[in-house]
PDB file of C-alpha atoms in Angstrom:
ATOM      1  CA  UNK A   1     150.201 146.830 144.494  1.00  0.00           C
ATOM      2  CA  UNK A   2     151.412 143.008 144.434  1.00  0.00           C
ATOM      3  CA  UNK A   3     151.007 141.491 147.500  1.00  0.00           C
ATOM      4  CA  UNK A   4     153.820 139.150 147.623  1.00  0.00           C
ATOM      5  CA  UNK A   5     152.272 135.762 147.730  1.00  0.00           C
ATOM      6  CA  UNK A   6     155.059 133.241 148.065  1.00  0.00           C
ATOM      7  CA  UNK A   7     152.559 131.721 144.829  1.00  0.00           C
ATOM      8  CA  UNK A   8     153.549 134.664 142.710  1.00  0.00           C
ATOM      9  CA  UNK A   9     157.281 134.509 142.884  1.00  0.00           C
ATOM     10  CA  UNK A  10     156.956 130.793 141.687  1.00  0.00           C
ATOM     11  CA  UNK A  11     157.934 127.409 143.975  1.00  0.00           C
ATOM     12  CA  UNK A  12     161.419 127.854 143.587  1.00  0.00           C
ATOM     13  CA  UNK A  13     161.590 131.785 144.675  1.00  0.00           C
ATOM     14  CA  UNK A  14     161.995 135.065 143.293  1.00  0.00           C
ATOM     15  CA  UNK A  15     162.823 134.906 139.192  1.00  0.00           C
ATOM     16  CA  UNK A  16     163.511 137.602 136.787  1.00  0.00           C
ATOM     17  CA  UNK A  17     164.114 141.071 137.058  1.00  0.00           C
ATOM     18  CA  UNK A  18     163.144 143.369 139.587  1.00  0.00           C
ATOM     19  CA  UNK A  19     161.521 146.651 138.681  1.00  0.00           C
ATOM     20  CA  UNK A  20     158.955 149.132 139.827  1.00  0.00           C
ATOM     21  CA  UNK A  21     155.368 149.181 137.751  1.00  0.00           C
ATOM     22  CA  UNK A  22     153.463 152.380 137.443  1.00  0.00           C
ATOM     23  CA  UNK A  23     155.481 153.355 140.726  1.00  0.00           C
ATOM     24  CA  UNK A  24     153.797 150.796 142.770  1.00  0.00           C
ATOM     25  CA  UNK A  25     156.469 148.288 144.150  1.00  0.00           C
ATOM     26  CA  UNK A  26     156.755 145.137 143.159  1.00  0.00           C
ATOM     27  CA  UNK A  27     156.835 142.912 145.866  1.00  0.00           C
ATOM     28  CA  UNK A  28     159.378 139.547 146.175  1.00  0.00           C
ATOM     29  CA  UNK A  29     158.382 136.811 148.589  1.00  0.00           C
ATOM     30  CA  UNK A  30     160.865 134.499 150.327  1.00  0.00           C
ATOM     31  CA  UNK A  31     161.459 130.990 148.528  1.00  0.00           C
ATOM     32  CA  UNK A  32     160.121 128.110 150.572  1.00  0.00           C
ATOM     33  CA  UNK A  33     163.169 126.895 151.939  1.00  0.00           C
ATOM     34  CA  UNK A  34     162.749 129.078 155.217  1.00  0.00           C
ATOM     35  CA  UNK A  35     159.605 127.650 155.575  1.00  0.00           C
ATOM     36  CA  UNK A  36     160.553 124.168 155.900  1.00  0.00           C
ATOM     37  CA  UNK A  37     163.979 124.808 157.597  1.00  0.00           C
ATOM     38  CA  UNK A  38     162.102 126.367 160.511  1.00  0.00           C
ATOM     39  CA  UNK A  39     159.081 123.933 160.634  1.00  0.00           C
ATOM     40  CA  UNK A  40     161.811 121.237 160.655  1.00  0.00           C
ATOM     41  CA  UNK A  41     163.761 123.177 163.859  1.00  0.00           C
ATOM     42  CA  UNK A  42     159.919 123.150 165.391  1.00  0.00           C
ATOM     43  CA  UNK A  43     159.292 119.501 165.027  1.00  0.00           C
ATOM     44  CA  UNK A  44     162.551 118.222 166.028  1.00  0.00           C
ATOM     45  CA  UNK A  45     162.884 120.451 168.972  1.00  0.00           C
ATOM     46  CA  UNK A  46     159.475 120.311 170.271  1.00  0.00           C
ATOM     47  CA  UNK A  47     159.458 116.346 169.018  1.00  0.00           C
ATOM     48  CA  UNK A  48     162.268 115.701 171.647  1.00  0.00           C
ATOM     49  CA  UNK A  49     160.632 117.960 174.483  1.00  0.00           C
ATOM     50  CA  UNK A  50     157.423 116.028 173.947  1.00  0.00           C
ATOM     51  CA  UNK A  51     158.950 112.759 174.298  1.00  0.00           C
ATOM     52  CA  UNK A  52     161.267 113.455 177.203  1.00  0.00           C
ATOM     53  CA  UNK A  53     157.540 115.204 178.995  1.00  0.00           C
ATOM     54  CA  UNK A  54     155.672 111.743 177.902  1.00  0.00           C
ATOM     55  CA  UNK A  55     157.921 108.822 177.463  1.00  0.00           C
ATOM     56  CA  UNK A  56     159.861 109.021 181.469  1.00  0.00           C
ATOM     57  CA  UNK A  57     156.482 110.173 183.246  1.00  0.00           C
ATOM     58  CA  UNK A  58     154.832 107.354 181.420  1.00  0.00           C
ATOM     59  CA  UNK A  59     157.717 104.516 181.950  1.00  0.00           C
ATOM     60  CA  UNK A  60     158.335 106.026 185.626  1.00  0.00           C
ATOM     61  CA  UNK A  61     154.826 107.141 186.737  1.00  0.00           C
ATOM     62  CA  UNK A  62     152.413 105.174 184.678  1.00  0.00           C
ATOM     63  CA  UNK A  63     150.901 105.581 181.299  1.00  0.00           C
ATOM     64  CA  UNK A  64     148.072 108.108 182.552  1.00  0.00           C
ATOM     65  CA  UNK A  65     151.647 110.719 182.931  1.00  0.00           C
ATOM     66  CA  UNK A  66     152.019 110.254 179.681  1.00  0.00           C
ATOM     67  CA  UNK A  67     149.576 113.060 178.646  1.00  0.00           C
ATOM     68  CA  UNK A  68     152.351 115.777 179.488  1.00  0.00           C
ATOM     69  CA  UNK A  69     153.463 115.145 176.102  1.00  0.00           C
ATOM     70  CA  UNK A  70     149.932 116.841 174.831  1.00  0.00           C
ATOM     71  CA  UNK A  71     150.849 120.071 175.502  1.00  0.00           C
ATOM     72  CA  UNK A  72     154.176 120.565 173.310  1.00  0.00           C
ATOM     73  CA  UNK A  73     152.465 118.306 170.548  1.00  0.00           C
ATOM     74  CA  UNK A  74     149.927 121.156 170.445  1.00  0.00           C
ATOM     75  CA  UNK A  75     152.111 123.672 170.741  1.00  0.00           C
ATOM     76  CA  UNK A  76     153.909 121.994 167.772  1.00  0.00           C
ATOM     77  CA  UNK A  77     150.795 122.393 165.522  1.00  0.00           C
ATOM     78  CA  UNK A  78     149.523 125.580 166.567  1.00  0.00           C
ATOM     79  CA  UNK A  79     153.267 126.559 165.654  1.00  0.00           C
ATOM     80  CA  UNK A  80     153.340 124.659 162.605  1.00  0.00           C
ATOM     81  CA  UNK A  81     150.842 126.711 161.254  1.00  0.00           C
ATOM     82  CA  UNK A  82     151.842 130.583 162.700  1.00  0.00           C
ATOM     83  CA  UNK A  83     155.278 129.686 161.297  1.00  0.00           C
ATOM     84  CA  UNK A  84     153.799 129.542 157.602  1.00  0.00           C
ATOM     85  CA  UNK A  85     151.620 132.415 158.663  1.00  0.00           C
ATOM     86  CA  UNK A  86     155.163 134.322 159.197  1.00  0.00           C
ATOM     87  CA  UNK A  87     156.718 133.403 156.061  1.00  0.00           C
ATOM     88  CA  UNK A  88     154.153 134.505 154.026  1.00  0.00           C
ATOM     89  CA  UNK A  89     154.256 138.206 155.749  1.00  0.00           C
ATOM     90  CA  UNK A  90     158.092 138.064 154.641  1.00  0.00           C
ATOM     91  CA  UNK A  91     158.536 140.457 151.447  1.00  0.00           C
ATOM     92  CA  UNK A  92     160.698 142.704 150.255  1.00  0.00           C
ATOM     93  CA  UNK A  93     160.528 145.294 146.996  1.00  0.00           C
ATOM     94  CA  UNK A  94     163.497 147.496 145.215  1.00  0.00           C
ATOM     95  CA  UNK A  95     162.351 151.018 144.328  1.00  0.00           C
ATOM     96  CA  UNK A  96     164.399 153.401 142.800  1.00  0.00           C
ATOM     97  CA  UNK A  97     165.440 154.950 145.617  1.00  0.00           C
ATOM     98  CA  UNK A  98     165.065 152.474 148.724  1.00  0.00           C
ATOM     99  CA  UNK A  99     164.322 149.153 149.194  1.00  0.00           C
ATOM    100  CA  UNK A 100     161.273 148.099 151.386  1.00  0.00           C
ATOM    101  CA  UNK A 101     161.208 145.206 153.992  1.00  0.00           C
ATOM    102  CA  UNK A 102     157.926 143.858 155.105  1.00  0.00           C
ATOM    103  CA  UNK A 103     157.181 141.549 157.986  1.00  0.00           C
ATOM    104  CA  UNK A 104     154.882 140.408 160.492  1.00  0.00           C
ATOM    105  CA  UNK A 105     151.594 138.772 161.153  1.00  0.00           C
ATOM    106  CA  UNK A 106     149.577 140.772 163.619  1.00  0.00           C
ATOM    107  CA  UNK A 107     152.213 143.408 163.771  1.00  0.00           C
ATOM    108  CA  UNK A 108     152.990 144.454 160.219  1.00  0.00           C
ATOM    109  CA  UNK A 109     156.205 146.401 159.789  1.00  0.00           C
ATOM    110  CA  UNK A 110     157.482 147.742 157.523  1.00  0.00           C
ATOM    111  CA  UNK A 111     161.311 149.342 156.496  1.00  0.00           C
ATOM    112  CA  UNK A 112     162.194 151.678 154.186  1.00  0.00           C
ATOM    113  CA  UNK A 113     165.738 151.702 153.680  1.00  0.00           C
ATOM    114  CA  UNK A 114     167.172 154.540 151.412  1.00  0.00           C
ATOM    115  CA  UNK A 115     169.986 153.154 148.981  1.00  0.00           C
ATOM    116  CA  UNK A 116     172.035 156.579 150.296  1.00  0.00           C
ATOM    117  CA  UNK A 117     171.922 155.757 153.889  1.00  0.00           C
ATOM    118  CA  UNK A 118     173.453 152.275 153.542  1.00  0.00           C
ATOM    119  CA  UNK A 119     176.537 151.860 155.141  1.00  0.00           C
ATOM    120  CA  UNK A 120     177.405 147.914 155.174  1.00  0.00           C
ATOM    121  CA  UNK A 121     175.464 145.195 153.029  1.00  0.00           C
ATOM    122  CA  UNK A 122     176.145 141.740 154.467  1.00  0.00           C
ATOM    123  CA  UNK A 123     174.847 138.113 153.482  1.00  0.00           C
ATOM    124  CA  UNK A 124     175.145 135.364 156.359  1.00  0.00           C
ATOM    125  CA  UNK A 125     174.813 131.972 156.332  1.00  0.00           C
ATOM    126  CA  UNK A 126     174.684 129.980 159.312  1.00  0.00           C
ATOM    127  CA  UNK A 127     175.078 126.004 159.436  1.00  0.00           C
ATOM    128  CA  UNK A 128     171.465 125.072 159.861  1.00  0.00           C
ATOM    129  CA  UNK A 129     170.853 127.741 156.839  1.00  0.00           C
ATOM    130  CA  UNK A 130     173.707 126.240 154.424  1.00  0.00           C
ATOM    131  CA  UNK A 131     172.543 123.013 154.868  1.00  0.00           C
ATOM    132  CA  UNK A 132     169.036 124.207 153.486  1.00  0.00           C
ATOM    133  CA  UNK A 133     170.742 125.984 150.342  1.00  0.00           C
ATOM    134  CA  UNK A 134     169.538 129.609 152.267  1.00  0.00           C
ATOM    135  CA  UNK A 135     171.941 132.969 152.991  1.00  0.00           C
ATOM    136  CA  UNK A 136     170.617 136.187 154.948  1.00  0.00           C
ATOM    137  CA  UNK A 137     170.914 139.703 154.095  1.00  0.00           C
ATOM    138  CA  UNK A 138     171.647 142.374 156.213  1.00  0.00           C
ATOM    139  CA  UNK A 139     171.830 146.017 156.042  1.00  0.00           C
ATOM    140  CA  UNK A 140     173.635 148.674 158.344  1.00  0.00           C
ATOM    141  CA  UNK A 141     172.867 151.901 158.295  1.00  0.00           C
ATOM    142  CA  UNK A 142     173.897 154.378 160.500  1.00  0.00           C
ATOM    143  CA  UNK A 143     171.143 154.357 162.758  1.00  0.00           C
ATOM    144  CA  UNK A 144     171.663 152.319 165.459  1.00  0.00           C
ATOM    145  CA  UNK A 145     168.004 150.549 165.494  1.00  0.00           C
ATOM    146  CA  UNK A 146     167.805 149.480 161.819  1.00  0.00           C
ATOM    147  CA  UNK A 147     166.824 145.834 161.659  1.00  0.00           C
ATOM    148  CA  UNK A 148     166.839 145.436 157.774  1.00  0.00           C
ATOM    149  CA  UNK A 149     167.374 141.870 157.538  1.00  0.00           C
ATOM    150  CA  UNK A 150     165.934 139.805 154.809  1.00  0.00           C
ATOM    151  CA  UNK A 151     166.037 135.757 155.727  1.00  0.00           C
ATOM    152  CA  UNK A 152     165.889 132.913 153.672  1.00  0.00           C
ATOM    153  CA  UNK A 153     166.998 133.750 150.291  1.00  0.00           C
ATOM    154  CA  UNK A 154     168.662 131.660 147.859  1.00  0.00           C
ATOM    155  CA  UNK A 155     172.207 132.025 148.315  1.00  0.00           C
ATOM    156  CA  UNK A 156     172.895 133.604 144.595  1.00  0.00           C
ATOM    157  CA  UNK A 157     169.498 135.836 145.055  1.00  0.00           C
ATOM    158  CA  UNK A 158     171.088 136.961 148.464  1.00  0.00           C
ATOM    159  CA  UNK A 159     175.083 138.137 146.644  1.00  0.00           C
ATOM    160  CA  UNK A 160     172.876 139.343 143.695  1.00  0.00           C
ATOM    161  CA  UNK A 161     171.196 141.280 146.084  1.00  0.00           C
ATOM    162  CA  UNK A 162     174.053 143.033 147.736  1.00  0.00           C
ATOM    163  CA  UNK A 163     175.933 143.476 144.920  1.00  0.00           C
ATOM    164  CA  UNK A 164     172.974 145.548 143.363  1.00  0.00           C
ATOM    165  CA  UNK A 165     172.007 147.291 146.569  1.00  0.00           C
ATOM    166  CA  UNK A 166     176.239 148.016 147.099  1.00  0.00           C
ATOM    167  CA  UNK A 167     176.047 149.113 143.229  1.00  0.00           C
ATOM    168  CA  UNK A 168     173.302 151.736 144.264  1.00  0.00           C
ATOM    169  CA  UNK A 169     174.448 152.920 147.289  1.00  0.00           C
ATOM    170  CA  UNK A 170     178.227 153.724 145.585  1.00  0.00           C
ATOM    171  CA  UNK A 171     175.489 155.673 142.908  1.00  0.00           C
ATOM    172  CA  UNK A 172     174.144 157.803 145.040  1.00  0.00           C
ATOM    173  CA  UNK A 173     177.656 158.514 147.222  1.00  0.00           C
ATOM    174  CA  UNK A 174     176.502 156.916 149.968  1.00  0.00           C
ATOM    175  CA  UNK A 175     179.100 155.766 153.224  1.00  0.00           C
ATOM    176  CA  UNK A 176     179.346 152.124 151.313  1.00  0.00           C
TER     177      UNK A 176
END
């Protein structure tokens, strides 16, 4: 089985064609864009909380008050690195009958969602994401729970994607 390394779907994302070798799944990892939209949400919003904790304690109170910037500069590179941790757990594989979805760092999930049981394929894109070149997409089912969202993709990756997944749903008379 692939593992998904962000290295072996190149620096600029997922190329080529998708299929399934020897039945093992082959395993697309997000491009790097959602890696450096969210690190640069993490510095700027934990940039401004550090200097609004350090720069009026230290102007008001004396420099010593300063310090209470330390702790959300720490946090910042403690989450610097978790949030690359994260990305690289992002993957996602087409089989011939399902896709798979999987996530997490010290939780790994994963989600197998039959092509049949799709109901709704969306792709999102909100401001932040646009303005990084990056679309979302989601898929309904009709269970209630299902969280099959795959973030980050390239925006034509991300229509190719529900177009194909739409394509194979209609195939195998699905609800789409």
């Amino acid at each position: 089985m692939d593992t998904g390394s962000p290295h072996e779907a190149g620096p600029d994302g997922p190329q080529g064609t998708i299929e399934a070798a020897g039945g093992e799944p082959v395993w697309i990892a997000l491009p790097p864009g959602l890696l450096r939209m969210r690190r640069l949400l993490l510095v700027v919003w934990l940039g401004l909380i550090a200097l609004a904790a350090g720069l009026l304690p230290g102007l008001l109170a004396g420099p010593a008050w300063a310090a209470f910037a330390l702790p959300p500069l720490a946090l910042m590179a403690w989450g610097w690195v978790m949030i690359e941790r994260n990305w690289r757990s992002w993957r996602y594989a087409e089989r011939d009958d399902d896709l798979l979805i999987s996530r997490g760092v010290l939780w790994r999930e994963e989600t197998v969602v039959p092509y049949g049981r799709m109901q709704l394929v969306e792709v999102t894109s909100g401001p932040v994401e646009r303005h990084f070149g990056l679309a979302s997409v989601q898929l309904h089912t009709a269970a209630a729970a299902t969280d099959a969202t795959i973030p980050g993709l390239d925006p034509a990756e991300a229509e190719r994607l529900r177009d194909r997944l739409t394509e194979l749903g209609e195939a195998r008379s699905a609800g789409l």
